[in-house]
Amino acid sequence: MITRKTPEQIGYMRRAGRVVAEMLARVQAAAGPGVSMAELDQVARDVLSARGARSNFLNYHGYPATICTSPNDVIVHGIPRPDVVLAEGDILSIDAGAIIEGWHADAAVTFPIGEVDDESVRLMDTTQRALDEAIKQTVEGNRLGDVGWAVEAMCSEAGFGLVREYVGHGIGTAMHEEPQIPNYGPPGRGLKIKTGYVFALEPMINAGTGATRLLDDGWTVVTADGRRSAHFEHSVVVTEDGPEVLTVA
Ligand code: MF3
Ligand code: CO
């Protein structure tokens, strides 16, 4: 069942979204050559406790940390480890979430560590623009296929590989609610979007093939060909005036 959130509920989700935006900003500011993933997880934990928010990632199906840290060829769900350390030229995806008064928010960004190669810049830029286009399609009367098609079209135009095995999702009193939101079309098909729906939209785009591989830790998802991947995510509510991004400062 897909629920339509009330203005009061959206107010809590906006507060949770603001905490998530702060987590991402603080983690990005702390990231740099020589910094470990475990240190970044601590930064995110500090923001949660300063804001009186809870983690929706920690212990989620046994997940052992507060954020996901996914460098280079890691697509999503990288576990922040003390022995994984950033280097100049890396790209890093951070996925973070928070709960306020029982209401969830979820967002992700990918950014460069120092100077990175041109293809990485184009990969991150394409994925960010794909999310922006998906958000624009998240309006009453459109269908989920319109949202997915916005990502798929942007990805294929850029000649990159689209990740199809992982999808966006509804969000509310749980991090993952119905519906699933694929990052592909066809346009004009699928669930009809209504005001009050809240979606976590999250395109994942690879430099090479879109195929994925799960590591033995049961969490870390990497590209099948070892090339790089980018991931951007926002939690977005459909209002009468159009989409409102909740995961902003
Ligand atoms: N935030 C991720 C998503 O977008 C989920 C993280 S999985 C967790 O759906 F185990 F790390 F929580
Ligand atoms: Co998500």
Short mmCIF file of C-alpha atoms and ligand atoms in Angstrom, two decimals:
data_model
loop_
_atom_site.label_atom_id
_atom_site.label_comp_id
_atom_site.label_asym_id
_atom_site.label_seq_id
_atom_site.Cartn_x
_atom_site.Cartn_y
_atom_site.Cartn_z
CA MET A 1 0.00 0.00 0.00
CA ILE A 2 1.24 3.49 -0.86
CA THR A 3 0.32 6.12 1.70
CA ARG A 4 -0.21 9.84 1.10
CA LYS A 5 1.52 11.84 3.81
CA THR A 6 -0.24 14.69 5.62
CA PRO A 7 1.31 18.16 5.94
CA GLU A 8 2.18 17.40 9.57
CA GLN A 9 3.93 14.15 8.61
CA ILE A 10 5.77 15.92 5.80
CA GLY A 11 6.91 18.46 8.39
CA TYR A 12 8.67 15.69 10.35
CA MET A 13 10.17 14.30 7.16
CA ARG A 14 11.45 17.78 6.27
CA ARG A 15 13.20 17.92 9.66
CA ALA A 16 14.71 14.47 9.10
CA GLY A 17 15.73 15.57 5.60
CA ARG A 18 17.54 18.61 6.96
CA VAL A 19 19.54 16.36 9.31
CA VAL A 20 20.48 14.08 6.40
CA ALA A 21 21.64 17.08 4.34
CA GLU A 22 23.80 18.16 7.27
CA MET A 23 25.26 14.66 7.63
CA LEU A 24 26.22 14.62 3.93
CA ALA A 25 27.71 18.13 4.06
CA ARG A 26 29.73 17.39 7.19
CA VAL A 27 31.01 14.07 5.84
CA GLN A 28 31.97 15.65 2.51
CA ALA A 29 33.82 18.44 4.32
CA ALA A 30 35.72 15.87 6.40
CA ALA A 31 36.66 13.67 3.42
CA GLY A 32 40.09 13.98 1.84
CA PRO A 33 43.32 12.09 1.14
CA GLY A 34 44.35 9.95 4.13
CA VAL A 35 40.90 9.97 5.78
CA SER A 36 39.36 6.57 6.54
CA MET A 37 35.78 5.52 5.94
CA ALA A 38 35.37 4.73 9.65
CA GLU A 39 36.25 8.34 10.50
CA LEU A 40 33.53 9.55 8.14
CA ASP A 41 30.99 7.25 9.81
CA GLN A 42 31.88 8.88 13.14
CA VAL A 43 31.24 12.36 11.66
CA ALA A 44 27.75 11.23 10.59
CA ARG A 45 27.04 9.71 14.02
CA ASP A 46 28.02 13.01 15.67
CA VAL A 47 25.51 14.94 13.54
CA LEU A 48 22.73 12.50 14.39
CA SER A 49 23.35 12.77 18.12
CA ALA A 50 23.72 16.58 17.99
CA ARG A 51 20.30 16.80 16.28
CA GLY A 52 18.56 14.20 18.47
CA ALA A 53 17.91 11.99 15.44
CA ARG A 54 18.20 8.21 15.10
CA SER A 55 19.91 6.17 12.42
CA ASN A 56 17.78 4.17 10.01
CA PHE A 57 20.83 2.41 8.51
CA LEU A 58 22.38 1.05 11.73
CA ASN A 59 21.16 -2.54 12.26
CA TYR A 60 18.96 -2.39 9.14
CA HIS A 61 18.91 -6.11 8.25
CA GLY A 62 22.10 -6.23 10.32
CA TYR A 63 23.89 -3.34 8.56
CA PRO A 64 26.80 -2.41 10.87
CA ALA A 65 27.17 1.37 10.36
CA THR A 66 25.45 4.77 10.15
CA ILE A 67 26.30 5.63 6.54
CA CYS A 68 27.33 3.78 3.40
CA THR A 69 30.75 4.77 2.00
CA SER A 70 31.15 3.65 -1.62
CA PRO A 71 34.42 4.67 -3.34
CA ASN A 72 35.28 4.30 -7.05
CA ASP A 73 33.97 0.92 -8.31
CA VAL A 74 31.63 0.47 -5.31
CA ILE A 75 28.10 1.27 -6.50
CA VAL A 76 26.26 1.27 -3.14
CA HIS A 77 26.28 -0.15 0.42
CA GLY A 78 30.02 0.06 1.06
CA ILE A 79 30.65 -0.51 4.80
CA PRO A 80 32.80 2.22 6.40
CA ARG A 81 35.98 0.40 7.47
CA PRO A 82 39.02 1.80 9.33
CA ASP A 83 41.41 0.24 6.79
CA VAL A 84 39.84 1.83 3.70
CA VAL A 85 41.52 5.21 3.26
CA LEU A 86 40.86 7.89 0.63
CA ALA A 87 43.46 8.97 -1.93
CA GLU A 88 43.72 11.94 -4.29
CA GLY A 89 41.85 11.12 -7.51
CA ASP A 90 39.19 8.88 -5.88
CA ILE A 91 35.48 9.52 -6.15
CA LEU A 92 33.30 8.73 -3.13
CA SER A 93 29.57 8.14 -2.71
CA ILE A 94 28.03 8.76 0.71
CA ASP A 95 24.53 7.48 1.47
CA ALA A 96 22.95 8.69 4.72
CA GLY A 97 19.62 8.57 6.53
CA ALA A 98 17.92 9.84 9.68
CA ILE A 99 14.75 9.37 11.71
CA ILE A 100 12.91 12.21 13.51
CA GLU A 101 9.77 11.38 15.55
CA GLY A 102 9.51 8.10 13.66
CA TRP A 103 9.76 9.70 10.20
CA HIS A 104 12.57 8.84 7.80
CA ALA A 105 14.71 10.63 5.22
CA ASP A 106 17.37 9.20 2.92
CA ALA A 107 19.85 10.84 0.50
CA ALA A 108 23.19 10.29 -1.21
CA VAL A 109 25.90 12.27 -3.01
CA THR A 110 29.05 11.46 -4.97
CA PHE A 111 32.03 13.83 -4.98
CA PRO A 112 35.70 13.94 -6.00
CA ILE A 113 38.69 13.64 -3.67
CA GLY A 114 40.97 16.37 -5.00
CA GLU A 115 41.49 16.34 -8.75
CA VAL A 116 39.87 13.42 -10.65
CA ASP A 117 39.94 12.26 -14.28
CA ASP A 118 37.56 13.76 -16.85
CA GLU A 119 35.45 10.62 -17.18
CA SER A 120 34.75 10.61 -13.43
CA VAL A 121 33.67 14.26 -13.60
CA ARG A 122 31.30 13.47 -16.48
CA LEU A 123 29.98 10.38 -14.66
CA MET A 124 29.14 12.31 -11.49
CA ASP A 125 27.66 15.20 -13.48
CA THR A 126 25.48 12.89 -15.58
CA THR A 127 24.17 11.07 -12.50
CA GLN A 128 23.39 14.31 -10.67
CA ARG A 129 21.58 15.68 -13.71
CA ALA A 130 19.69 12.38 -14.07
CA LEU A 131 18.42 12.82 -10.49
CA ASP A 132 17.44 16.43 -11.22
CA GLU A 133 15.47 15.33 -14.29
CA ALA A 134 13.80 12.50 -12.34
CA ILE A 135 12.75 15.00 -9.65
CA LYS A 136 11.20 17.27 -12.32
CA GLN A 137 9.06 14.34 -13.51
CA THR A 138 7.79 13.67 -9.98
CA VAL A 139 4.54 15.61 -10.38
CA GLU A 140 0.88 14.70 -9.95
CA GLY A 141 -0.55 12.91 -12.98
CA ASN A 142 2.79 11.65 -14.26
CA ARG A 143 3.66 7.96 -13.95
CA LEU A 144 6.62 6.19 -12.37
CA GLY A 145 7.78 5.23 -15.87
CA ASP A 146 8.22 8.94 -16.63
CA VAL A 147 10.52 9.26 -13.62
CA GLY A 148 12.57 6.21 -14.58
CA TRP A 149 12.73 7.22 -18.22
CA ALA A 150 14.27 10.58 -17.27
CA VAL A 151 17.23 8.68 -15.75
CA GLU A 152 17.46 6.06 -18.48
CA ALA A 153 17.45 8.65 -21.28
CA MET A 154 20.12 10.77 -19.59
CA CYS A 155 22.31 7.71 -19.00
CA SER A 156 22.10 6.31 -22.51
CA GLU A 157 22.67 9.74 -24.06
CA ALA A 158 25.91 9.94 -22.08
CA GLY A 159 26.93 6.43 -23.14
CA PHE A 160 27.19 5.13 -19.58
CA GLY A 161 25.85 1.91 -18.01
CA LEU A 162 22.60 2.03 -16.05
CA VAL A 163 22.29 0.01 -12.82
CA ARG A 164 18.95 -1.84 -12.96
CA GLU A 165 19.30 -4.26 -10.02
CA TYR A 166 18.80 -1.57 -7.36
CA VAL A 167 15.93 0.90 -7.29
CA GLY A 168 14.48 3.91 -5.50
CA HIS A 169 11.59 3.53 -3.07
CA GLY A 170 8.75 5.09 -1.15
CA ILE A 171 9.75 6.42 2.28
CA GLY A 172 7.84 7.46 5.43
CA THR A 173 7.56 5.57 8.73
CA ALA A 174 9.95 3.04 7.19
CA MET A 175 13.05 3.74 5.08
CA HIS A 176 11.80 1.40 2.37
CA GLU A 177 8.11 1.63 1.58
CA GLU A 178 6.18 0.85 -1.57
CA PRO A 179 6.49 1.51 -4.43
CA GLN A 180 9.80 0.45 -5.93
CA ILE A 181 11.08 3.12 -8.32
CA PRO A 182 13.21 1.75 -11.17
CA ASN A 183 15.68 4.08 -12.91
CA TYR A 184 14.27 3.13 -16.32
CA GLY A 185 11.05 3.54 -18.32
CA PRO A 186 8.92 3.11 -20.31
CA PRO A 187 7.44 6.62 -20.15
CA GLY A 188 3.67 6.88 -19.70
CA ARG A 189 3.50 3.55 -17.83
CA GLY A 190 3.36 2.50 -14.21
CA LEU A 191 1.83 3.92 -11.04
CA LYS A 192 0.14 7.29 -11.34
CA ILE A 193 1.76 9.89 -9.07
CA LYS A 194 -0.40 11.73 -6.50
CA THR A 195 0.22 14.61 -4.11
CA GLY A 196 1.41 13.45 -0.69
CA TYR A 197 3.52 10.63 -2.08
CA VAL A 198 7.12 10.72 -0.85
CA PHE A 199 9.80 9.00 -2.90
CA ALA A 200 13.51 8.38 -2.45
CA LEU A 201 14.82 8.75 -6.01
CA GLU A 202 18.30 7.32 -6.49
CA PRO A 203 19.96 6.84 -9.86
CA MET A 204 23.14 4.71 -9.93
CA ILE A 205 25.19 5.03 -13.13
CA ASN A 206 28.42 3.21 -14.07
CA ALA A 207 31.21 4.32 -16.39
CA GLY A 208 31.17 0.91 -18.12
CA THR A 209 28.67 -1.92 -17.87
CA GLY A 210 25.58 -1.53 -15.66
CA ALA A 211 26.11 -5.08 -14.36
CA THR A 212 26.76 -5.49 -10.63
CA ARG A 213 28.47 -7.95 -8.30
CA LEU A 214 27.89 -8.48 -4.56
CA LEU A 215 31.00 -8.96 -2.41
CA ASP A 216 31.31 -11.73 0.18
CA ASP A 217 30.50 -9.33 3.05
CA GLY A 218 26.90 -9.54 1.82
CA TRP A 219 26.59 -5.74 1.45
CA THR A 220 29.16 -4.14 -0.84
CA VAL A 221 27.84 -3.85 -4.41
CA VAL A 222 30.58 -3.26 -7.02
CA THR A 223 30.61 -2.84 -10.78
CA ALA A 224 31.09 -6.14 -12.62
CA ASP A 225 33.88 -4.63 -14.76
CA GLY A 226 35.73 -2.73 -12.00
CA ARG A 227 35.06 0.68 -13.54
CA ARG A 228 33.67 3.58 -11.51
CA SER A 229 30.10 4.29 -10.39
CA ALA A 230 28.16 7.34 -9.16
CA HIS A 231 25.02 7.57 -6.99
CA PHE A 232 22.84 10.55 -6.08
CA GLU A 233 19.65 10.40 -4.03
CA HIS A 234 17.02 12.76 -2.62
CA SER A 235 13.80 12.21 -0.68
CA VAL A 236 11.09 14.13 -2.53
CA VAL A 237 7.44 14.90 -1.72
CA VAL A 238 4.85 15.55 -4.41
CA THR A 239 2.98 18.79 -3.64
CA GLU A 240 0.28 20.72 -5.48
CA ASP A 241 3.03 23.12 -6.55
CA GLY A 242 5.29 20.32 -7.81
CA PRO A 243 8.13 18.31 -6.28
CA GLU A 244 9.71 19.47 -3.01
CA VAL A 245 13.13 18.07 -2.10
CA LEU A 246 13.14 17.21 1.62
CA THR A 247 16.81 16.35 1.99
CA VAL A 248 18.16 19.91 1.85
CA ALA A 249 19.61 22.31 4.42
N1 MF3 B 1 19.94 4.32 1.86
C1 MF3 B 1 19.92 3.10 1.14
C2 MF3 B 1 18.80 3.24 0.16
O1 MF3 B 1 18.83 4.17 -0.53
C3 MF3 B 1 19.79 1.94 2.01
C4 MF3 B 1 20.97 1.72 2.81
S1 MF3 B 1 21.03 0.11 3.21
C5 MF3 B 1 21.61 0.12 4.75
O2 MF3 B 1 17.87 2.54 0.05
F1 MF3 B 1 21.64 -1.08 5.14
F2 MF3 B 1 22.76 0.68 4.73
F3 MF3 B 1 20.84 0.82 5.51
CO CO B 2 17.27 5.03 -0.67
#
